Amino acid sequence: MKYGRTYNFSAGPATMPEEVLEEVRDEMMNYRGSGMCVMEMSHRSKVYQQIIDEAEQDLRDLMGIPDNYKVLFIQGGATLQFSMIPMNLMKNGKAVYIETGAWSKKAIAEAKKVGEVIVAASSKDKNYTYIPDCSDLDIPEDTDYVYICENETIHGVTWNKLPNTKGHVLVSDQSSMFLSKPCNVSDYGMIYAGVQKNVGPAGMVVVIIREDLIRDDLTDLPIYLQYKTHADAGSMYNTPNCWAIYVCGKVFKYLKKIGGLSAMEQRNIEKAKVFYDFLDSSEMFQGTVVPEDRSLMNIPFVTGDKDLDAEVIAYTKAAGFENLKGHKSVGGLRASVYNAMPKDGVEALVECLKKFEAEHK
Ligand SMILES: *Cc1c(COP(=O)(O)O)cnc(C)c1O
């Protein structure tokens, strides 16, 4: 591989499009004649304002974000949103959460500190290997919102059909599937995504929120935790994560160039199919998720034998494939095949795993 790079199957921070990294490299010492690097630049400068404005506009174009939604770039990663969401959106102090894996569990724990949380459906009974039926949930009338994690990064399950919220606001954590396929933004009240999974450098979250959900009566809430603060200041109440916004902006342009989110989805489907077809035909390796709810981005799999799993990890690492160890909470193996992972990388990994299997018959 170019530059001696490895195929990196990390769940996050994760692999980036090479041409984006090359552009960043080329602009490192002197950004377009400004005489400085973007990380040295005042966020109040004209040249930086153009970077953030273009990033927002390109994201709006990509996702078709309606005008009555704000796009916010906030620090604190996706994790801070576990708290900001209930703090800002619980008007009646009540929300419905769907428990589908490690990340929705974390969000539930934080929301419970703020108000009443109703877990209306859960897949805990089968160790989070499927998405529960959410076509007819029991949702109290005064529920402020319904919350889902749309792609569970650790457990590898994804929502192919959104829950029936019965008219309530839907809030979705899209961190590990953001921009992996087209998205109808108006189905949601709020979408958010930590960018280090599928888009850019860690330490920032993109929040897409319907304007009427941004409240101005939360004056007791610390100012930085109010969506209004970030919305009113164009994501520059304080110094934003300038670098992450700059790199994400480049990824948005890259996605537009390759044909947008439908083209990206097509590539992702083909890529994941290579891996799932292998799992389904292998005698040694099995996927852990029911086929209907398998993620296109994070693919957990096992041999059924812990020692053999460890051998596989060492074997693939020696062959130049990094970060295939499953999350410590679930064990086994996991291949994260985000937007920037080329199909070649997945095919090469499959060849390596086939070789391992043949040698260990
Ligand atoms: C990684 C991840 C988070 C946490 O992101 P941070 O930026 O580390 O806070 C939250 N939700 C999902 C689905 C994730 O994959």
Short mmCIF file of C-alpha atoms and ligand atoms in Angstrom, two decimals:
data_model
loop_
_atom_site.label_atom_id
_atom_site.label_comp_id
_atom_site.label_asym_id
_atom_site.label_seq_id
_atom_site.Cartn_x
_atom_site.Cartn_y
_atom_site.Cartn_z
CA MET A 1 0.00 0.00 0.00
CA LYS A 2 1.00 3.60 -0.65
CA TYR A 3 3.11 5.31 2.05
CA GLY A 4 3.46 1.95 3.85
CA ARG A 5 -0.05 2.35 5.20
CA THR A 6 -1.98 -0.63 6.56
CA TYR A 7 -5.60 -1.58 6.08
CA ASN A 8 -7.09 -0.17 9.26
CA PHE A 9 -10.33 -1.77 10.44
CA SER A 10 -10.55 0.37 13.58
CA ALA A 11 -14.00 1.25 14.92
CA GLY A 12 -12.84 4.79 15.61
CA PRO A 13 -10.88 6.93 15.16
CA ALA A 14 -10.90 5.24 11.81
CA THR A 15 -9.49 5.16 8.32
CA MET A 16 -9.79 8.31 6.18
CA PRO A 17 -9.96 8.75 2.39
CA GLU A 18 -6.35 8.93 1.20
CA GLU A 19 -6.97 11.80 -1.17
CA VAL A 20 -8.35 13.87 1.71
CA LEU A 21 -5.21 13.21 3.74
CA GLU A 22 -3.08 14.16 0.73
CA GLU A 23 -4.95 17.46 0.31
CA VAL A 24 -4.51 18.23 3.98
CA ARG A 25 -0.80 17.46 3.62
CA ASP A 26 -0.50 19.77 0.63
CA GLU A 27 -2.17 22.61 2.50
CA MET A 28 -0.37 22.03 5.78
CA MET A 29 2.27 24.76 5.64
CA ASN A 30 0.32 27.41 3.79
CA TYR A 31 -3.44 27.15 3.35
CA ARG A 32 -4.27 28.59 -0.07
CA GLY A 33 -1.97 31.56 0.15
CA SER A 34 -3.05 32.58 3.65
CA GLY A 35 0.53 32.10 4.81
CA MET A 36 -0.46 29.75 7.60
CA CYS A 37 -1.81 26.34 8.46
CA VAL A 38 -5.51 26.04 9.30
CA MET A 39 -4.59 25.05 12.86
CA GLU A 40 -2.76 28.37 13.27
CA MET A 41 -5.60 30.49 12.01
CA SER A 42 -7.97 32.75 13.92
CA HIS A 43 -11.44 31.25 13.90
CA ARG A 44 -12.70 34.83 13.50
CA SER A 45 -10.79 35.34 10.26
CA LYS A 46 -12.49 35.65 6.89
CA VAL A 47 -10.58 32.71 5.51
CA TYR A 48 -11.73 30.45 8.36
CA GLN A 49 -15.32 31.68 8.14
CA GLN A 50 -15.32 30.49 4.55
CA ILE A 51 -14.07 27.05 5.62
CA ILE A 52 -16.86 26.54 8.17
CA ASP A 53 -19.55 28.02 5.91
CA GLU A 54 -18.58 25.73 3.05
CA ALA A 55 -18.45 22.71 5.35
CA GLU A 56 -21.99 23.41 6.52
CA GLN A 57 -23.27 24.06 3.00
CA ASP A 58 -21.67 20.92 1.59
CA LEU A 59 -23.21 18.84 4.39
CA ARG A 60 -26.59 20.42 3.70
CA ASP A 61 -26.24 19.59 0.00
CA LEU A 62 -25.16 16.01 0.70
CA MET A 63 -27.99 15.18 3.10
CA GLY A 64 -30.61 17.53 1.67
CA ILE A 65 -31.04 19.17 5.07
CA PRO A 66 -34.21 21.31 5.10
CA ASP A 67 -33.90 25.03 5.95
CA ASN A 68 -35.74 24.63 9.24
CA TYR A 69 -32.90 22.51 10.64
CA LYS A 70 -29.74 23.94 12.19
CA VAL A 71 -26.36 22.31 11.67
CA LEU A 72 -24.13 22.65 14.73
CA PHE A 73 -20.50 21.67 15.26
CA ILE A 74 -20.07 21.03 18.99
CA GLN A 75 -17.15 19.71 21.02
CA GLY A 76 -17.30 16.92 23.60
CA GLY A 77 -17.81 14.15 21.05
CA ALA A 78 -20.99 12.13 20.80
CA THR A 79 -20.81 11.38 24.51
CA LEU A 80 -21.70 14.90 25.63
CA GLN A 81 -24.91 14.56 23.62
CA PHE A 82 -26.03 11.75 25.94
CA SER A 83 -26.46 14.54 28.51
CA MET A 84 -27.29 17.54 26.32
CA ILE A 85 -30.22 15.76 24.67
CA PRO A 86 -32.25 15.13 27.85
CA MET A 87 -31.18 18.50 29.32
CA ASN A 88 -32.48 20.36 26.29
CA LEU A 89 -35.27 18.21 24.91
CA MET A 90 -37.03 16.93 28.03
CA LYS A 91 -39.81 19.46 28.52
CA ASN A 92 -42.14 17.09 30.34
CA GLY A 93 -39.22 15.20 31.84
CA LYS A 94 -40.01 12.00 29.99
CA ALA A 95 -38.44 10.15 27.07
CA VAL A 96 -38.63 6.76 25.41
CA TYR A 97 -35.35 4.98 24.65
CA ILE A 98 -34.77 1.81 22.66
CA GLU A 99 -31.97 -0.35 24.01
CA THR A 100 -30.06 -2.07 21.22
CA GLY A 101 -26.48 -2.22 22.46
CA ALA A 102 -23.62 -0.56 24.30
CA TRP A 103 -24.12 2.98 22.98
CA SER A 104 -27.86 3.23 23.57
CA LYS A 105 -27.24 1.81 27.05
CA LYS A 106 -24.83 4.63 27.79
CA ALA A 107 -27.30 7.20 26.54
CA ILE A 108 -30.02 5.68 28.73
CA ALA A 109 -27.82 5.87 31.84
CA GLU A 110 -27.16 9.58 31.29
CA ALA A 111 -30.77 10.45 30.47
CA LYS A 112 -31.88 8.80 33.72
CA LYS A 113 -29.93 11.48 35.59
CA VAL A 114 -32.12 14.13 33.99
CA GLY A 115 -35.63 12.68 33.86
CA GLU A 116 -37.84 9.65 33.46
CA VAL A 117 -36.62 7.13 30.90
CA ILE A 118 -38.95 4.50 29.51
CA VAL A 119 -37.11 1.67 27.78
CA ALA A 120 -39.92 0.68 25.43
CA ALA A 121 -38.01 -2.09 23.67
CA SER A 122 -34.74 -3.90 24.19
CA SER A 123 -32.71 -6.65 22.56
CA LYS A 124 -30.82 -7.41 25.75
CA ASP A 125 -32.45 -10.87 25.91
CA LYS A 126 -30.29 -11.98 22.98
CA ASN A 127 -27.18 -10.00 23.78
CA TYR A 128 -28.07 -7.16 21.39
CA THR A 129 -27.87 -9.24 18.23
CA TYR A 130 -31.03 -7.87 16.61
CA ILE A 131 -33.27 -4.78 16.39
CA PRO A 132 -36.55 -5.24 18.28
CA ASP A 133 -39.88 -4.73 16.53
CA CYS A 134 -40.79 -1.09 17.08
CA SER A 135 -43.84 -0.81 14.86
CA ASP A 136 -46.30 -0.51 17.75
CA LEU A 137 -44.60 0.72 20.90
CA ASP A 138 -46.33 1.84 24.04
CA ILE A 139 -45.46 5.55 24.00
CA PRO A 140 -47.04 7.84 26.63
CA GLU A 141 -48.68 10.90 25.12
CA ASP A 142 -46.45 13.34 27.04
CA THR A 143 -43.19 11.71 25.91
CA ASP A 144 -40.75 14.38 24.78
CA TYR A 145 -38.87 12.23 22.28
CA VAL A 146 -38.02 8.70 21.18
CA TYR A 147 -34.31 7.89 21.13
CA ILE A 148 -32.41 5.33 19.07
CA CYS A 149 -28.80 4.52 18.29
CA GLU A 150 -29.16 3.91 14.57
CA ASN A 151 -26.02 1.82 14.23
CA GLU A 152 -24.55 0.10 17.27
CA THR A 153 -20.81 0.30 16.69
CA ILE A 154 -19.90 -2.40 19.22
CA HIS A 155 -22.70 -4.91 18.66
CA GLY A 156 -22.95 -4.40 14.89
CA VAL A 157 -26.72 -4.01 14.56
CA THR A 158 -28.37 -1.35 12.44
CA TRP A 159 -31.89 0.02 11.96
CA ASN A 160 -33.21 -0.57 8.44
CA LYS A 161 -36.67 0.70 9.32
CA LEU A 162 -37.10 3.53 11.81
CA PRO A 163 -39.38 3.01 14.83
CA ASN A 164 -42.97 4.16 14.72
CA THR A 165 -42.79 7.09 17.14
CA LYS A 166 -46.53 7.77 16.86
CA GLY A 167 -45.91 11.40 16.08
CA HIS A 168 -43.23 12.01 18.70
CA VAL A 169 -39.86 13.54 17.93
CA LEU A 170 -37.21 11.01 16.87
CA VAL A 171 -33.63 11.52 18.08
CA SER A 172 -30.92 9.39 16.50
CA ASP A 173 -27.27 8.70 17.25
CA GLN A 174 -25.81 8.17 13.77
CA SER A 175 -22.16 8.29 14.84
CA SER A 176 -21.00 5.11 13.17
CA MET A 177 -23.19 5.33 10.07
CA PHE A 178 -23.23 9.07 9.40
CA LEU A 179 -23.15 9.74 5.64
CA SER A 180 -22.95 6.05 4.81
CA LYS A 181 -26.27 6.20 2.92
CA PRO A 182 -29.00 8.69 2.03
CA CYS A 183 -30.99 10.00 4.98
CA ASN A 184 -34.40 11.67 5.03
CA VAL A 185 -33.66 14.35 7.62
CA SER A 186 -37.30 15.34 8.09
CA ASP A 187 -38.01 11.93 9.64
CA TYR A 188 -36.04 13.14 12.65
CA GLY A 189 -36.19 15.91 15.21
CA MET A 190 -32.48 15.60 15.79
CA ILE A 191 -29.60 13.60 14.32
CA TYR A 192 -26.14 13.65 15.78
CA ALA A 193 -22.84 12.00 15.01
CA GLY A 194 -19.39 11.95 16.55
CA VAL A 195 -17.29 12.45 13.45
CA GLN A 196 -14.31 10.18 14.15
CA LYS A 197 -16.08 7.04 12.97
CA ASN A 198 -17.04 7.86 9.44
CA VAL A 199 -15.94 11.42 8.72
CA GLY A 200 -12.98 13.09 10.37
CA PRO A 201 -10.76 13.74 13.41
CA ALA A 202 -12.09 12.97 16.90
CA GLY A 203 -13.41 15.49 19.39
CA MET A 204 -16.41 16.89 17.60
CA VAL A 205 -20.04 16.07 16.99
CA VAL A 206 -22.30 17.24 14.20
CA VAL A 207 -25.81 18.03 15.45
CA ILE A 208 -28.67 18.48 13.00
CA ILE A 209 -31.66 19.78 14.92
CA ARG A 210 -35.08 21.09 13.97
CA GLU A 211 -35.30 24.75 14.91
CA ASP A 212 -38.45 24.50 16.98
CA LEU A 213 -36.67 22.09 19.35
CA ILE A 214 -34.10 24.72 20.28
CA ARG A 215 -35.37 26.34 23.46
CA ASP A 216 -34.72 29.79 24.85
CA ASP A 217 -36.24 29.14 28.29
CA LEU A 218 -33.31 27.13 29.62
CA THR A 219 -31.45 30.01 31.20
CA ASP A 220 -30.48 27.94 34.27
CA LEU A 221 -28.64 25.43 32.13
CA PRO A 222 -24.89 26.13 31.76
CA ILE A 223 -24.57 28.23 28.65
CA TYR A 224 -22.32 25.80 26.83
CA LEU A 225 -24.86 22.98 27.25
CA GLN A 226 -27.69 24.85 25.53
CA TYR A 227 -28.24 24.18 21.83
CA LYS A 228 -29.38 27.78 21.55
CA THR A 229 -25.89 29.01 22.40
CA HIS A 230 -24.33 27.10 19.53
CA ALA A 231 -27.15 27.85 17.11
CA ASP A 232 -27.10 31.61 17.79
CA ALA A 233 -23.33 31.79 17.43
CA GLY A 234 -23.00 29.74 14.22
CA SER A 235 -21.09 27.08 16.19
CA MET A 236 -18.54 29.71 17.26
CA TYR A 237 -19.64 30.73 20.76
CA ASN A 238 -16.09 29.84 21.74
CA THR A 239 -13.20 28.56 19.66
CA PRO A 240 -14.62 25.58 17.78
CA ASN A 241 -12.70 22.46 16.81
CA CYS A 242 -11.36 24.35 13.78
CA TRP A 243 -9.22 21.49 12.56
CA ALA A 244 -11.97 18.87 12.67
CA ILE A 245 -14.38 21.19 10.86
CA TYR A 246 -11.75 21.79 8.15
CA VAL A 247 -11.06 18.08 7.60
CA CYS A 248 -14.76 17.11 7.75
CA GLY A 249 -15.41 19.79 5.14
CA LYS A 250 -12.93 18.06 2.84
CA VAL A 251 -14.66 14.72 3.37
CA PHE A 252 -18.04 16.30 2.55
CA LYS A 253 -16.56 17.60 -0.74
CA TYR A 254 -15.04 14.20 -1.43
CA LEU A 255 -18.42 12.51 -0.94
CA LYS A 256 -20.09 15.00 -3.27
CA LYS A 257 -17.41 14.33 -5.87
CA ILE A 258 -17.88 10.55 -5.85
CA GLY A 259 -21.60 10.98 -6.47
CA GLY A 260 -23.13 11.67 -3.07
CA LEU A 261 -24.71 9.39 -0.52
CA SER A 262 -26.47 7.02 -2.95
CA ALA A 263 -23.15 6.25 -4.60
CA MET A 264 -21.56 5.85 -1.19
CA GLU A 265 -24.31 3.47 -0.10
CA GLN A 266 -23.84 1.37 -3.23
CA ARG A 267 -20.14 0.99 -2.46
CA ASN A 268 -20.87 0.19 1.17
CA ILE A 269 -23.41 -2.51 0.26
CA GLU A 270 -20.95 -4.16 -2.15
CA LYS A 271 -18.14 -3.98 0.36
CA ALA A 272 -20.07 -5.40 3.29
CA LYS A 273 -21.45 -8.15 1.04
CA VAL A 274 -17.92 -9.38 0.35
CA PHE A 275 -17.40 -9.87 4.05
CA TYR A 276 -20.81 -11.26 4.98
CA ASP A 277 -20.71 -13.71 2.05
CA PHE A 278 -17.41 -14.95 3.40
CA LEU A 279 -18.81 -15.31 6.95
CA ASP A 280 -21.85 -17.18 5.66
CA SER A 281 -19.71 -19.65 3.71
CA SER A 282 -16.99 -20.14 6.33
CA GLU A 283 -16.96 -23.09 8.69
CA MET A 284 -14.65 -21.39 11.14
CA PHE A 285 -16.06 -17.84 11.35
CA GLN A 286 -19.59 -16.75 12.15
CA GLY A 287 -21.26 -13.36 12.21
CA THR A 288 -22.98 -12.63 15.53
CA VAL A 289 -25.94 -10.56 14.28
CA VAL A 290 -29.17 -11.78 12.65
CA PRO A 291 -28.86 -11.23 8.87
CA GLU A 292 -31.74 -8.70 8.62
CA ASP A 293 -30.15 -6.28 11.08
CA ARG A 294 -26.51 -6.53 10.12
CA SER A 295 -24.57 -3.30 10.00
CA LEU A 296 -22.89 -2.17 6.80
CA MET A 297 -20.21 -0.47 8.89
CA ASN A 298 -19.27 -2.64 11.88
CA ILE A 299 -19.08 -6.40 11.47
CA PRO A 300 -18.57 -8.44 14.64
CA PHE A 301 -17.65 -12.10 14.17
CA VAL A 302 -16.30 -15.03 16.15
CA THR A 303 -14.71 -18.44 15.80
CA GLY A 304 -16.42 -19.65 18.95
CA ASP A 305 -13.04 -20.21 20.62
CA LYS A 306 -11.33 -17.37 22.50
CA ASP A 307 -7.81 -18.68 21.94
CA LEU A 308 -8.44 -19.12 18.24
CA ASP A 309 -9.85 -15.55 18.07
CA ALA A 310 -6.60 -14.29 19.59
CA GLU A 311 -4.61 -16.29 17.05
CA VAL A 312 -6.61 -14.75 14.22
CA ILE A 313 -5.92 -11.25 15.51
CA ALA A 314 -2.17 -11.91 15.68
CA TYR A 315 -2.19 -13.57 12.23
CA THR A 316 -4.06 -10.73 10.52
CA LYS A 317 -1.93 -8.12 12.23
CA ALA A 318 1.24 -9.80 10.97
CA ALA A 319 -0.28 -9.70 7.47
CA GLY A 320 -0.90 -5.93 7.70
CA PHE A 321 -4.53 -5.72 8.84
CA GLU A 322 -4.97 -3.60 11.95
CA ASN A 323 -7.56 -3.33 14.71
CA LEU A 324 -9.61 -6.48 14.22
CA LYS A 325 -10.02 -7.17 17.90
CA GLY A 326 -13.64 -7.03 19.07
CA HIS A 327 -14.60 -4.49 21.73
CA LYS A 328 -13.52 -5.59 25.20
CA SER A 329 -17.15 -5.80 26.33
CA VAL A 330 -18.09 -8.43 23.73
CA GLY A 331 -14.81 -10.10 22.71
CA GLY A 332 -14.33 -11.91 19.42
CA LEU A 333 -13.43 -9.95 16.32
CA ARG A 334 -14.81 -6.94 14.55
CA ALA A 335 -14.09 -5.45 11.15
CA SER A 336 -15.20 -1.84 10.80
CA VAL A 337 -15.62 -1.07 7.11
CA TYR A 338 -16.53 2.60 7.05
CA ASN A 339 -16.92 4.77 3.94
CA ALA A 340 -13.17 5.21 3.55
CA MET A 341 -12.30 1.50 3.63
CA PRO A 342 -11.76 0.46 0.00
CA LYS A 343 -13.33 -2.76 -1.30
CA ASP A 344 -9.77 -3.94 -2.02
CA GLY A 345 -9.09 -3.83 1.71
CA VAL A 346 -12.09 -6.02 2.51
CA GLU A 347 -11.21 -8.48 -0.27
CA ALA A 348 -7.63 -8.70 0.96
CA LEU A 349 -8.80 -9.33 4.52
CA VAL A 350 -11.16 -12.07 3.36
CA GLU A 351 -8.29 -13.76 1.49
CA CYS A 352 -6.19 -13.60 4.64
CA LEU A 353 -8.96 -15.12 6.79
CA LYS A 354 -9.55 -17.87 4.21
CA LYS A 355 -5.87 -18.70 4.30
CA PHE A 356 -5.96 -18.84 8.09
CA GLU A 357 -8.95 -21.14 7.98
CA ALA A 358 -7.29 -23.47 5.47
CA GLU A 359 -4.14 -23.66 7.56
CA HIS A 360 -6.09 -24.42 10.73
CA LYS A 361 -8.43 -27.12 9.49
C1 LIG B 1 -18.10 6.21 19.32
C2 LIG B 1 -19.53 6.39 19.56
C3 LIG B 1 -19.99 7.31 20.53
C4 LIG B 1 -19.06 8.12 21.39
O1 LIG B 1 -18.30 9.00 20.66
P1 LIG B 1 -17.24 9.97 21.36
O2 LIG B 1 -16.94 10.95 20.30
O3 LIG B 1 -16.08 9.12 21.75
O4 LIG B 1 -17.89 10.58 22.54
C5 LIG B 1 -21.36 7.43 20.68
N1 LIG B 1 -22.22 6.73 19.93
C6 LIG B 1 -21.82 5.84 19.01
C7 LIG B 1 -22.82 5.09 18.21
C8 LIG B 1 -20.45 5.65 18.80
O5 LIG B 1 -20.04 4.78 17.86
#
